[in-house]
Amino acid sequence: MTQNIGNYDCPVMYTTKDLQEILKCGSRTIYNLVHSKTFPSIKIGRKYFVEKNALENWLNKSKGKAINF
């Protein structure tokens, strides 16, 4: 999924705050998640982001599995 910003089609990106709301997790859990090797996070400067499609794919692949950090 993309959103149009100016003349560019950009992917919808979630911040760590968005992830806390979406996944109903605390900040420490999200911190561990974005630092794990299997989670599709992108670091830009000091902030982490996750593309909407990448999050959906990761959730689908992770169904029924325990997520350990």
PDB file of N, H, CA, C and O in Angstrom:
ATOM      1  N   MET A   1       0.845  -1.164   0.000  1.00  0.00           N
ATOM      2  CA  MET A   1       0.000   0.000   0.000  1.00  0.00           C
ATOM      3  C   MET A   1       0.896   1.235   0.000  1.00  0.00           C
ATOM      4  O   MET A   1       1.894   1.287   0.719  1.00  0.00           O
ATOM      5  N   THR A   2       0.541   2.205  -0.793  1.00  0.00           N
ATOM      6  H   THR A   2      -0.269   2.162  -1.377  1.00  0.00           H
ATOM      7  CA  THR A   2       1.313   3.441  -0.858  1.00  0.00           C
ATOM      8  C   THR A   2       0.405   4.624  -0.610  1.00  0.00           C
ATOM      9  O   THR A   2      -0.817   4.537  -0.729  1.00  0.00           O
ATOM     10  N   GLN A   3       1.037   5.735  -0.261  1.00  0.00           N
ATOM     11  H   GLN A   3       2.030   5.806  -0.164  1.00  0.00           H
ATOM     12  CA  GLN A   3       0.309   6.985  -0.166  1.00  0.00           C
ATOM     13  C   GLN A   3       1.056   8.000  -1.013  1.00  0.00           C
ATOM     14  O   GLN A   3       2.282   7.949  -1.118  1.00  0.00           O
ATOM     15  N   ASN A   4       0.335   8.902  -1.604  1.00  0.00           N
ATOM     16  H   ASN A   4      -0.661   8.944  -1.519  1.00  0.00           H
ATOM     17  CA  ASN A   4       0.922   9.883  -2.489  1.00  0.00           C
ATOM     18  C   ASN A   4       1.389  11.084  -1.679  1.00  0.00           C
ATOM     19  O   ASN A   4       0.589  11.753  -1.025  1.00  0.00           O
ATOM     20  N   ILE A   5       2.688  11.351  -1.728  1.00  0.00           N
ATOM     21  H   ILE A   5       3.337  10.808  -2.260  1.00  0.00           H
ATOM     22  CA  ILE A   5       3.270  12.513  -1.059  1.00  0.00           C
ATOM     23  C   ILE A   5       3.942  13.339  -2.142  1.00  0.00           C
ATOM     24  O   ILE A   5       4.972  12.942  -2.687  1.00  0.00           O
ATOM     25  N   GLY A   6       3.361  14.479  -2.449  1.00  0.00           N
ATOM     26  H   GLY A   6       2.524  14.801  -2.007  1.00  0.00           H
ATOM     27  CA  GLY A   6       3.876  15.286  -3.552  1.00  0.00           C
ATOM     28  C   GLY A   6       3.749  14.505  -4.833  1.00  0.00           C
ATOM     29  O   GLY A   6       2.657  14.048  -5.171  1.00  0.00           O
ATOM     30  N   ASN A   7       4.832  14.340  -5.549  1.00  0.00           N
ATOM     31  H   ASN A   7       5.719  14.711  -5.274  1.00  0.00           H
ATOM     32  CA  ASN A   7       4.843  13.582  -6.797  1.00  0.00           C
ATOM     33  C   ASN A   7       5.313  12.144  -6.589  1.00  0.00           C
ATOM     34  O   ASN A   7       5.578  11.436  -7.561  1.00  0.00           O
ATOM     35  N   TYR A   8       5.420  11.704  -5.334  1.00  0.00           N
ATOM     36  H   TYR A   8       5.205  12.279  -4.545  1.00  0.00           H
ATOM     37  CA  TYR A   8       5.981  10.392  -5.041  1.00  0.00           C
ATOM     38  C   TYR A   8       4.930   9.467  -4.442  1.00  0.00           C
ATOM     39  O   TYR A   8       4.083   9.892  -3.656  1.00  0.00           O
ATOM     40  N   ASP A   9       4.997   8.193  -4.827  1.00  0.00           N
ATOM     41  H   ASP A   9       5.685   7.848  -5.466  1.00  0.00           H
ATOM     42  CA  ASP A   9       4.201   7.160  -4.181  1.00  0.00           C
ATOM     43  C   ASP A   9       5.085   6.514  -3.127  1.00  0.00           C
ATOM     44  O   ASP A   9       6.045   5.815  -3.451  1.00  0.00           O
ATOM     45  N   CYS A  10       4.757   6.750  -1.875  1.00  0.00           N
ATOM     46  H   CYS A  10       3.977   7.318  -1.611  1.00  0.00           H
ATOM     47  CA  CYS A  10       5.567   6.255  -0.765  1.00  0.00           C
ATOM     48  C   CYS A  10       4.822   5.165  -0.013  1.00  0.00           C
ATOM     49  O   CYS A  10       3.601   5.233   0.121  1.00  0.00           O
ATOM     50  N   PRO A  11       5.540   4.157   0.480  1.00  0.00           N
ATOM     51  CA  PRO A  11       4.875   3.125   1.266  1.00  0.00           C
ATOM     52  C   PRO A  11       4.371   3.704   2.583  1.00  0.00           C
ATOM     53  O   PRO A  11       4.973   4.628   3.129  1.00  0.00           O
ATOM     54  N   VAL A  12       3.269   3.163   3.091  1.00  0.00           N
ATOM     55  H   VAL A  12       2.780   2.412   2.647  1.00  0.00           H
ATOM     56  CA  VAL A  12       2.764   3.565   4.390  1.00  0.00           C
ATOM     57  C   VAL A  12       3.712   2.997   5.434  1.00  0.00           C
ATOM     58  O   VAL A  12       3.992   1.798   5.448  1.00  0.00           O
ATOM     59  N   MET A  13       4.203   3.867   6.309  1.00  0.00           N
ATOM     60  H   MET A  13       3.976   4.841   6.298  1.00  0.00           H
ATOM     61  CA  MET A  13       5.171   3.469   7.317  1.00  0.00           C
ATOM     62  C   MET A  13       4.594   3.665   8.708  1.00  0.00           C
ATOM     63  O   MET A  13       3.909   4.653   8.974  1.00  0.00           O
ATOM     64  N   TYR A  14       4.878   2.712   9.595  1.00  0.00           N
ATOM     65  H   TYR A  14       5.434   1.910   9.378  1.00  0.00           H
ATOM     66  CA  TYR A  14       4.474   2.812  10.985  1.00  0.00           C
ATOM     67  C   TYR A  14       5.667   3.178  11.846  1.00  0.00           C
ATOM     68  O   TYR A  14       6.781   2.710  11.606  1.00  0.00           O
ATOM     69  N   THR A  15       5.437   4.017  12.852  1.00  0.00           N
ATOM     70  H   THR A  15       4.532   4.397  13.047  1.00  0.00           H
ATOM     71  CA  THR A  15       6.459   4.337  13.838  1.00  0.00           C
ATOM     72  C   THR A  15       6.365   3.330  14.980  1.00  0.00           C
ATOM     73  O   THR A  15       5.456   2.501  15.003  1.00  0.00           O
ATOM     74  N   THR A  16       7.289   3.398  15.918  1.00  0.00           N
ATOM     75  H   THR A  16       8.027   4.072  15.899  1.00  0.00           H
ATOM     76  CA  THR A  16       7.227   2.506  17.065  1.00  0.00           C
ATOM     77  C   THR A  16       5.985   2.800  17.912  1.00  0.00           C
ATOM     78  O   THR A  16       5.409   1.881  18.494  1.00  0.00           O
ATOM     79  N   LYS A  17       5.572   4.048  17.987  1.00  0.00           N
ATOM     80  H   LYS A  17       6.040   4.794  17.515  1.00  0.00           H
ATOM     81  CA  LYS A  17       4.329   4.389  18.703  1.00  0.00           C
ATOM     82  C   LYS A  17       3.124   3.749  18.022  1.00  0.00           C
ATOM     83  O   LYS A  17       2.234   3.226  18.692  1.00  0.00           O
ATOM     84  N   ASP A  18       3.096   3.791  16.692  1.00  0.00           N
ATOM     85  H   ASP A  18       3.820   4.216  16.148  1.00  0.00           H
ATOM     86  CA  ASP A  18       2.017   3.133  15.946  1.00  0.00           C
ATOM     87  C   ASP A  18       1.999   1.642  16.253  1.00  0.00           C
ATOM     88  O   ASP A  18       0.938   1.059  16.474  1.00  0.00           O
ATOM     89  N   LEU A  19       3.182   1.026  16.264  1.00  0.00           N
ATOM     90  H   LEU A  19       4.045   1.500  16.085  1.00  0.00           H
ATOM     91  CA  LEU A  19       3.274  -0.412  16.524  1.00  0.00           C
ATOM     92  C   LEU A  19       2.762  -0.763  17.914  1.00  0.00           C
ATOM     93  O   LEU A  19       2.137  -1.808  18.098  1.00  0.00           O
ATOM     94  N   GLN A  20       3.020   0.101  18.895  1.00  0.00           N
ATOM     95  H   GLN A  20       3.527   0.949  18.746  1.00  0.00           H
ATOM     96  CA  GLN A  20       2.504  -0.139  20.244  1.00  0.00           C
ATOM     97  C   GLN A  20       0.985  -0.215  20.240  1.00  0.00           C
ATOM     98  O   GLN A  20       0.399  -1.075  20.899  1.00  0.00           O
ATOM     99  N   GLU A  21       0.351   0.679  19.504  1.00  0.00           N
ATOM    100  H   GLU A  21       0.826   1.378  18.970  1.00  0.00           H
ATOM    101  CA  GLU A  21      -1.110   0.693  19.430  1.00  0.00           C
ATOM    102  C   GLU A  21      -1.641  -0.492  18.623  1.00  0.00           C
ATOM    103  O   GLU A  21      -2.605  -1.142  19.026  1.00  0.00           O
ATOM    104  N   ILE A  22      -1.014  -0.765  17.496  1.00  0.00           N
ATOM    105  H   ILE A  22      -0.230  -0.237  17.168  1.00  0.00           H
ATOM    106  CA  ILE A  22      -1.480  -1.836  16.615  1.00  0.00           C
ATOM    107  C   ILE A  22      -1.332  -3.201  17.278  1.00  0.00           C
ATOM    108  O   ILE A  22      -2.256  -4.014  17.248  1.00  0.00           O
ATOM    109  N   LEU A  23      -0.168  -3.451  17.875  1.00  0.00           N
ATOM    110  H   LEU A  23       0.583  -2.791  17.899  1.00  0.00           H
ATOM    111  CA  LEU A  23       0.130  -4.758  18.441  1.00  0.00           C
ATOM    112  C   LEU A  23      -0.240  -4.871  19.921  1.00  0.00           C
ATOM    113  O   LEU A  23      -0.114  -5.942  20.516  1.00  0.00           O
ATOM    114  N   LYS A  24      -0.695  -3.768  20.511  1.00  0.00           N
ATOM    115  H   LYS A  24      -0.797  -2.898  20.028  1.00  0.00           H
ATOM    116  CA  LYS A  24      -1.083  -3.756  21.935  1.00  0.00           C
ATOM    117  C   LYS A  24       0.063  -4.228  22.823  1.00  0.00           C
ATOM    118  O   LYS A  24      -0.111  -5.079  23.696  1.00  0.00           O
ATOM    119  N   CYS A  25       1.252  -3.646  22.574  1.00  0.00           N
ATOM    120  H   CYS A  25       1.393  -2.955  21.865  1.00  0.00           H
ATOM    121  CA  CYS A  25       2.457  -3.994  23.320  1.00  0.00           C
ATOM    122  C   CYS A  25       3.059  -2.744  23.929  1.00  0.00           C
ATOM    123  O   CYS A  25       2.795  -1.628  23.482  1.00  0.00           O
ATOM    124  N   GLY A  26       3.863  -2.943  24.942  1.00  0.00           N
ATOM    125  H   GLY A  26       4.078  -3.849  25.305  1.00  0.00           H
ATOM    126  CA  GLY A  26       4.563  -1.840  25.571  1.00  0.00           C
ATOM    127  C   GLY A  26       5.806  -1.431  24.792  1.00  0.00           C
ATOM    128  O   GLY A  26       6.210  -2.095  23.837  1.00  0.00           O
ATOM    129  N   SER A  27       6.396  -0.335  25.219  1.00  0.00           N
ATOM    130  H   SER A  27       6.068   0.203  25.995  1.00  0.00           H
ATOM    131  CA  SER A  27       7.557   0.203  24.505  1.00  0.00           C
ATOM    132  C   SER A  27       8.755  -0.739  24.551  1.00  0.00           C
ATOM    133  O   SER A  27       9.493  -0.829  23.570  1.00  0.00           O
ATOM    134  N   ARG A  28       8.969  -1.441  25.657  1.00  0.00           N
ATOM    135  H   ARG A  28       8.370  -1.368  26.454  1.00  0.00           H
ATOM    136  CA  ARG A  28      10.108  -2.368  25.765  1.00  0.00           C
ATOM    137  C   ARG A  28       9.940  -3.535  24.784  1.00  0.00           C
ATOM    138  O   ARG A  28      10.910  -3.954  24.152  1.00  0.00           O
ATOM    139  N   THR A  29       8.737  -4.053  24.657  1.00  0.00           N
ATOM    140  H   THR A  29       7.949  -3.713  25.170  1.00  0.00           H
ATOM    141  CA  THR A  29       8.487  -5.152  23.719  1.00  0.00           C
ATOM    142  C   THR A  29       8.723  -4.692  22.286  1.00  0.00           C
ATOM    143  O   THR A  29       9.333  -5.415  21.498  1.00  0.00           O
ATOM    144  N   ILE A  30       8.250  -3.505  21.945  1.00  0.00           N
ATOM    145  H   ILE A  30       7.755  -2.918  22.585  1.00  0.00           H
ATOM    146  CA  ILE A  30       8.458  -2.972  20.595  1.00  0.00           C
ATOM    147  C   ILE A  30       9.941  -2.736  20.354  1.00  0.00           C
ATOM    148  O   ILE A  30      10.441  -3.019  19.265  1.00  0.00           O
ATOM    149  N   TYR A  31      10.656  -2.219  21.357  1.00  0.00           N
ATOM    150  H   TYR A  31      10.251  -1.989  22.241  1.00  0.00           H
ATOM    151  CA  TYR A  31      12.108  -2.013  21.238  1.00  0.00           C
ATOM    152  C   TYR A  31      12.791  -3.332  20.910  1.00  0.00           C
ATOM    153  O   TYR A  31      13.617  -3.398  20.000  1.00  0.00           O
ATOM    154  N   ASN A  32      12.447  -4.388  21.653  1.00  0.00           N
ATOM    155  H   ASN A  32      11.776  -4.334  22.393  1.00  0.00           H
ATOM    156  CA  ASN A  32      13.051  -5.703  21.400  1.00  0.00           C
ATOM    157  C   ASN A  32      12.670  -6.223  20.019  1.00  0.00           C
ATOM    158  O   ASN A  32      13.486  -6.837  19.331  1.00  0.00           O
ATOM    159  N   LEU A  33      11.444  -5.977  19.626  1.00  0.00           N
ATOM    160  H   LEU A  33      10.782  -5.478  20.185  1.00  0.00           H
ATOM    161  CA  LEU A  33      10.965  -6.457  18.329  1.00  0.00           C
ATOM    162  C   LEU A  33      11.719  -5.804  17.174  1.00  0.00           C
ATOM    163  O   LEU A  33      12.179  -6.502  16.271  1.00  0.00           O
ATOM    164  N   VAL A  34      11.854  -4.470  17.186  1.00  0.00           N
ATOM    165  H   VAL A  34      11.480  -3.903  17.920  1.00  0.00           H
ATOM    166  CA  VAL A  34      12.521  -3.790  16.069  1.00  0.00           C
ATOM    167  C   VAL A  34      14.013  -4.101  16.015  1.00  0.00           C
ATOM    168  O   VAL A  34      14.649  -3.925  14.976  1.00  0.00           O
ATOM    169  N   HIS A  35      14.568  -4.560  17.126  1.00  0.00           N
ATOM    170  H   HIS A  35      14.051  -4.704  17.970  1.00  0.00           H
ATOM    171  CA  HIS A  35      15.980  -4.939  17.139  1.00  0.00           C
ATOM    172  C   HIS A  35      16.203  -6.416  16.830  1.00  0.00           C
ATOM    173  O   HIS A  35      17.347  -6.853  16.705  1.00  0.00           O
ATOM    174  N   SER A  36      15.128  -7.189  16.706  1.00  0.00           N
ATOM    175  H   SER A  36      14.199  -6.834  16.808  1.00  0.00           H
ATOM    176  CA  SER A  36      15.299  -8.608  16.396  1.00  0.00           C
ATOM    177  C   SER A  36      15.602  -8.780  14.903  1.00  0.00           C
ATOM    178  O   SER A  36      15.203  -7.957  14.079  1.00  0.00           O
ATOM    179  N   LYS A  37      16.296  -9.837  14.579  1.00  0.00           N
ATOM    180  H   LYS A  37      16.620 -10.506  15.248  1.00  0.00           H
ATOM    181  CA  LYS A  37      16.733 -10.062  13.194  1.00  0.00           C
ATOM    182  C   LYS A  37      15.593 -10.435  12.256  1.00  0.00           C
ATOM    183  O   LYS A  37      15.682 -10.197  11.052  1.00  0.00           O
ATOM    184  N   THR A  38      14.530 -11.012  12.789  1.00  0.00           N
ATOM    185  H   THR A  38      14.458 -11.205  13.768  1.00  0.00           H
ATOM    186  CA  THR A  38      13.454 -11.484  11.928  1.00  0.00           C
ATOM    187  C   THR A  38      12.365 -10.440  11.679  1.00  0.00           C
ATOM    188  O   THR A  38      11.477 -10.663  10.856  1.00  0.00           O
ATOM    189  N   PHE A  39      12.421  -9.309  12.375  1.00  0.00           N
ATOM    190  H   PHE A  39      13.142  -9.128  13.043  1.00  0.00           H
ATOM    191  CA  PHE A  39      11.386  -8.287  12.223  1.00  0.00           C
ATOM    192  C   PHE A  39      11.805  -7.285  11.147  1.00  0.00           C
ATOM    193  O   PHE A  39      12.958  -6.853  11.123  1.00  0.00           O
ATOM    194  N   PRO A  40      10.878  -6.911  10.255  1.00  0.00           N
ATOM    195  CA  PRO A  40      11.232  -6.069   9.093  1.00  0.00           C
ATOM    196  C   PRO A  40      11.290  -4.568   9.379  1.00  0.00           C
ATOM    197  O   PRO A  40      10.627  -3.782   8.703  1.00  0.00           O
ATOM    198  N   SER A  41      12.071  -4.173  10.367  1.00  0.00           N
ATOM    199  H   SER A  41      12.610  -4.812  10.917  1.00  0.00           H
ATOM    200  CA  SER A  41      12.157  -2.747  10.689  1.00  0.00           C
ATOM    201  C   SER A  41      13.235  -2.060   9.858  1.00  0.00           C
ATOM    202  O   SER A  41      14.179  -2.687   9.380  1.00  0.00           O
ATOM    203  N   ILE A  42      13.062  -0.762   9.705  1.00  0.00           N
ATOM    204  H   ILE A  42      12.294  -0.252  10.094  1.00  0.00           H
ATOM    205  CA  ILE A  42      14.013   0.076   8.969  1.00  0.00           C
ATOM    206  C   ILE A  42      14.440   1.188   9.914  1.00  0.00           C
ATOM    207  O   ILE A  42      13.596   1.872  10.493  1.00  0.00           O
ATOM    208  N   LYS A  43      15.732   1.370  10.070  1.00  0.00           N
ATOM    209  H   LYS A  43      16.418   0.815   9.599  1.00  0.00           H
ATOM    210  CA  LYS A  43      16.232   2.438  10.936  1.00  0.00           C
ATOM    211  C   LYS A  43      16.625   3.629  10.067  1.00  0.00           C
ATOM    212  O   LYS A  43      17.425   3.506   9.139  1.00  0.00           O
ATOM    213  N   ILE A  44      16.050   4.772  10.384  1.00  0.00           N
ATOM    214  H   ILE A  44      15.399   4.872  11.137  1.00  0.00           H
ATOM    215  CA  ILE A  44      16.387   6.020   9.693  1.00  0.00           C
ATOM    216  C   ILE A  44      16.811   7.002  10.771  1.00  0.00           C
ATOM    217  O   ILE A  44      15.997   7.449  11.580  1.00  0.00           O
ATOM    218  N   GLY A  45      18.084   7.329  10.768  1.00  0.00           N
ATOM    219  H   GLY A  45      18.745   6.966  10.111  1.00  0.00           H
ATOM    220  CA  GLY A  45      18.619   8.151  11.855  1.00  0.00           C
ATOM    221  C   GLY A  45      18.551   7.357  13.139  1.00  0.00           C
ATOM    222  O   GLY A  45      19.143   6.282  13.238  1.00  0.00           O
ATOM    223  N   ARG A  46      17.834   7.876  14.127  1.00  0.00           N
ATOM    224  H   ARG A  46      17.353   8.749  14.047  1.00  0.00           H
ATOM    225  CA  ARG A  46      17.684   7.187  15.407  1.00  0.00           C
ATOM    226  C   ARG A  46      16.313   6.545  15.568  1.00  0.00           C
ATOM    227  O   ARG A  46      16.013   5.987  16.624  1.00  0.00           O
ATOM    228  N   LYS A  47      15.476   6.616  14.533  1.00  0.00           N
ATOM    229  H   LYS A  47      15.719   7.068  13.675  1.00  0.00           H
ATOM    230  CA  LYS A  47      14.106   6.116  14.629  1.00  0.00           C
ATOM    231  C   LYS A  47      13.913   4.866  13.784  1.00  0.00           C
ATOM    232  O   LYS A  47      14.565   4.672  12.759  1.00  0.00           O
ATOM    233  N   TYR A  48      13.001   4.031  14.246  1.00  0.00           N
ATOM    234  H   TYR A  48      12.471   4.189  15.079  1.00  0.00           H
ATOM    235  CA  TYR A  48      12.661   2.797  13.539  1.00  0.00           C
ATOM    236  C   TYR A  48      11.279   2.923  12.915  1.00  0.00           C
ATOM    237  O   TYR A  48      10.368   3.514  13.494  1.00  0.00           O
ATOM    238  N   PHE A  49      11.144   2.355  11.726  1.00  0.00           N
ATOM    239  H   PHE A  49      11.885   1.874  11.256  1.00  0.00           H
ATOM    240  CA  PHE A  49       9.889   2.350  10.993  1.00  0.00           C
ATOM    241  C   PHE A  49       9.656   0.956  10.431  1.00  0.00           C
ATOM    242  O   PHE A  49      10.587   0.168  10.266  1.00  0.00           O
ATOM    243  N   VAL A  50       8.384   0.670  10.140  1.00  0.00           N
ATOM    244  H   VAL A  50       7.627   1.311  10.274  1.00  0.00           H
ATOM    245  CA  VAL A  50       8.022  -0.599   9.517  1.00  0.00           C
ATOM    246  C   VAL A  50       6.992  -0.307   8.440  1.00  0.00           C
ATOM    247  O   VAL A  50       5.994   0.367   8.694  1.00  0.00           O
ATOM    248  N   GLU A  51       7.234  -0.819   7.226  1.00  0.00           N
ATOM    249  H   GLU A  51       8.045  -1.367   7.019  1.00  0.00           H
ATOM    250  CA  GLU A  51       6.254  -0.684   6.147  1.00  0.00           C
ATOM    251  C   GLU A  51       5.013  -1.487   6.495  1.00  0.00           C
ATOM    252  O   GLU A  51       5.110  -2.577   7.059  1.00  0.00           O
ATOM    253  N   LYS A  52       3.859  -0.955   6.163  1.00  0.00           N
ATOM    254  H   LYS A  52       3.780  -0.070   5.704  1.00  0.00           H
ATOM    255  CA  LYS A  52       2.588  -1.631   6.438  1.00  0.00           C
ATOM    256  C   LYS A  52       2.566  -3.029   5.826  1.00  0.00           C
ATOM    257  O   LYS A  52       2.207  -3.993   6.502  1.00  0.00           O
ATOM    258  N   ASN A  53       2.944  -3.149   4.563  1.00  0.00           N
ATOM    259  H   ASN A  53       3.236  -2.366   4.014  1.00  0.00           H
ATOM    260  CA  ASN A  53       2.933  -4.460   3.889  1.00  0.00           C
ATOM    261  C   ASN A  53       3.907  -5.437   4.540  1.00  0.00           C
ATOM    262  O   ASN A  53       3.610  -6.625   4.662  1.00  0.00           O
ATOM    263  N   ALA A  54       5.067  -4.937   4.956  1.00  0.00           N
ATOM    264  H   ALA A  54       5.308  -3.972   4.857  1.00  0.00           H
ATOM    265  CA  ALA A  54       6.063  -5.802   5.597  1.00  0.00           C
ATOM    266  C   ALA A  54       5.543  -6.305   6.941  1.00  0.00           C
ATOM    267  O   ALA A  54       5.768  -7.460   7.303  1.00  0.00           O
ATOM    268  N   LEU A  55       4.846  -5.436   7.682  1.00  0.00           N
ATOM    269  H   LEU A  55       4.664  -4.498   7.388  1.00  0.00           H
ATOM    270  CA  LEU A  55       4.269  -5.851   8.958  1.00  0.00           C
ATOM    271  C   LEU A  55       3.196  -6.917   8.739  1.00  0.00           C
ATOM    272  O   LEU A  55       3.159  -7.924   9.447  1.00  0.00           O
ATOM    273  N   GLU A  56       2.334  -6.692   7.766  1.00  0.00           N
ATOM    274  H   GLU A  56       2.364  -5.875   7.191  1.00  0.00           H
ATOM    275  CA  GLU A  56       1.284  -7.673   7.475  1.00  0.00           C
ATOM    276  C   GLU A  56       1.872  -9.022   7.074  1.00  0.00           C
ATOM    277  O   GLU A  56       1.387 -10.062   7.519  1.00  0.00           O
ATOM    278  N   ASN A  57       2.909  -9.018   6.241  1.00  0.00           N
ATOM    279  H   ASN A  57       3.303  -8.173   5.880  1.00  0.00           H
ATOM    280  CA  ASN A  57       3.574 -10.262   5.830  1.00  0.00           C
ATOM    281  C   ASN A  57       4.213 -10.965   7.028  1.00  0.00           C
ATOM    282  O   ASN A  57       4.101 -12.183   7.173  1.00  0.00           O
ATOM    283  N   TRP A  58       4.880 -10.195   7.878  1.00  0.00           N
ATOM    284  H   TRP A  58       4.972  -9.206   7.760  1.00  0.00           H
ATOM    285  CA  TRP A  58       5.531 -10.757   9.058  1.00  0.00           C
ATOM    286  C   TRP A  58       4.502 -11.379   9.990  1.00  0.00           C
ATOM    287  O   TRP A  58       4.716 -12.471  10.517  1.00  0.00           O
ATOM    288  N   LEU A  59       3.383 -10.683  10.194  1.00  0.00           N
ATOM    289  H   LEU A  59       3.210  -9.796   9.766  1.00  0.00           H
ATOM    290  CA  LEU A  59       2.321 -11.218  11.058  1.00  0.00           C
ATOM    291  C   LEU A  59       1.756 -12.519  10.490  1.00  0.00           C
ATOM    292  O   LEU A  59       1.520 -13.470  11.236  1.00  0.00           O
ATOM    293  N   ASN A  60       1.540 -12.566   9.181  1.00  0.00           N
ATOM    294  H   ASN A  60       1.732 -11.794   8.575  1.00  0.00           H
ATOM    295  CA  ASN A  60       1.022 -13.784   8.551  1.00  0.00           C
ATOM    296  C   ASN A  60       1.996 -14.949   8.699  1.00  0.00           C
ATOM    297  O   ASN A  60       1.572 -16.076   8.955  1.00  0.00           O
ATOM    298  N   LYS A  61       3.300 -14.691   8.540  1.00  0.00           N
ATOM    299  H   LYS A  61       3.644 -13.776   8.331  1.00  0.00           H
ATOM    300  CA  LYS A  61       4.310 -15.740   8.679  1.00  0.00           C
ATOM    301  C   LYS A  61       4.468 -16.188  10.126  1.00  0.00           C
ATOM    302  O   LYS A  61       4.880 -17.317  10.393  1.00  0.00           O
ATOM    303  N   SER A  62       4.136 -15.292  11.063  1.00  0.00           N
ATOM    304  H   SER A  62       3.802 -14.375  10.847  1.00  0.00           H
ATOM    305  CA  SER A  62       4.343 -15.573  12.485  1.00  0.00           C
ATOM    306  C   SER A  62       3.127 -16.179  13.172  1.00  0.00           C
ATOM    307  O   SER A  62       3.185 -16.485  14.363  1.00  0.00           O
ATOM    308  N   LYS A  63       2.038 -16.355  12.451  1.00  0.00           N
ATOM    309  H   LYS A  63       1.991 -16.107  11.484  1.00  0.00           H
ATOM    310  CA  LYS A  63       0.825 -16.919  13.055  1.00  0.00           C
ATOM    311  C   LYS A  63       1.122 -18.270  13.680  1.00  0.00           C
ATOM    312  O   LYS A  63       1.747 -19.136  13.069  1.00  0.00           O
ATOM    313  N   GLY A  64       0.656 -18.431  14.920  1.00  0.00           N
ATOM    314  H   GLY A  64       0.148 -17.727  15.417  1.00  0.00           H
ATOM    315  CA  GLY A  64       0.808 -19.704  15.606  1.00  0.00           C
ATOM    316  C   GLY A  64       2.187 -19.952  16.169  1.00  0.00           C
ATOM    317  O   GLY A  64       2.438 -21.024  16.720  1.00  0.00           O
ATOM    318  N   LYS A  65       3.095 -18.990  16.048  1.00  0.00           N
ATOM    319  H   LYS A  65       2.891 -18.119  15.601  1.00  0.00           H
ATOM    320  CA  LYS A  65       4.456 -19.165  16.546  1.00  0.00           C
ATOM    321  C   LYS A  65       4.677 -18.263  17.751  1.00  0.00           C
ATOM    322  O   LYS A  65       4.112 -17.172  17.834  1.00  0.00           O
ATOM    323  N   ALA A  66       5.493 -18.723  18.672  1.00  0.00           N
ATOM    324  H   ALA A  66       5.952 -19.609  18.603  1.00  0.00           H
ATOM    325  CA  ALA A  66       5.913 -17.887  19.795  1.00  0.00           C
ATOM    326  C   ALA A  66       7.031 -16.978  19.315  1.00  0.00           C
ATOM    327  O   ALA A  66       7.938 -17.420  18.609  1.00  0.00           O
ATOM    328  N   ILE A  67       6.969 -15.721  19.692  1.00  0.00           N
ATOM    329  H   ILE A  67       6.233 -15.361  20.265  1.00  0.00           H
ATOM    330  CA  ILE A  67       8.019 -14.761  19.318  1.00  0.00           C
ATOM    331  C   ILE A  67       8.907 -14.561  20.530  1.00  0.00           C
ATOM    332  O   ILE A  67       8.471 -14.024  21.549  1.00  0.00           O
ATOM    333  N   ASN A  68      10.143 -14.991  20.418  1.00  0.00           N
ATOM    334  H   ASN A  68      10.497 -15.427  19.591  1.00  0.00           H
ATOM    335  CA  ASN A  68      11.105 -14.857  21.517  1.00  0.00           C
ATOM    336  C   ASN A  68      12.211 -13.904  21.108  1.00  0.00           C
ATOM    337  O   ASN A  68      12.631 -13.873  19.951  1.00  0.00           O
ATOM    338  N   PHE A  69      12.674 -13.130  22.069  1.00  0.00           N
ATOM    339  H   PHE A  69      12.334 -13.155  23.009  1.00  0.00           H
ATOM    340  CA  PHE A  69      13.745 -12.159  21.778  1.00  0.00           C
ATOM    341  C   PHE A  69      15.036 -12.622  22.396  1.00  0.00           C
ATOM    342  O   PHE A  69      16.058 -11.948  22.268  1.00  0.00           O
TER     343      PHE A  69
END
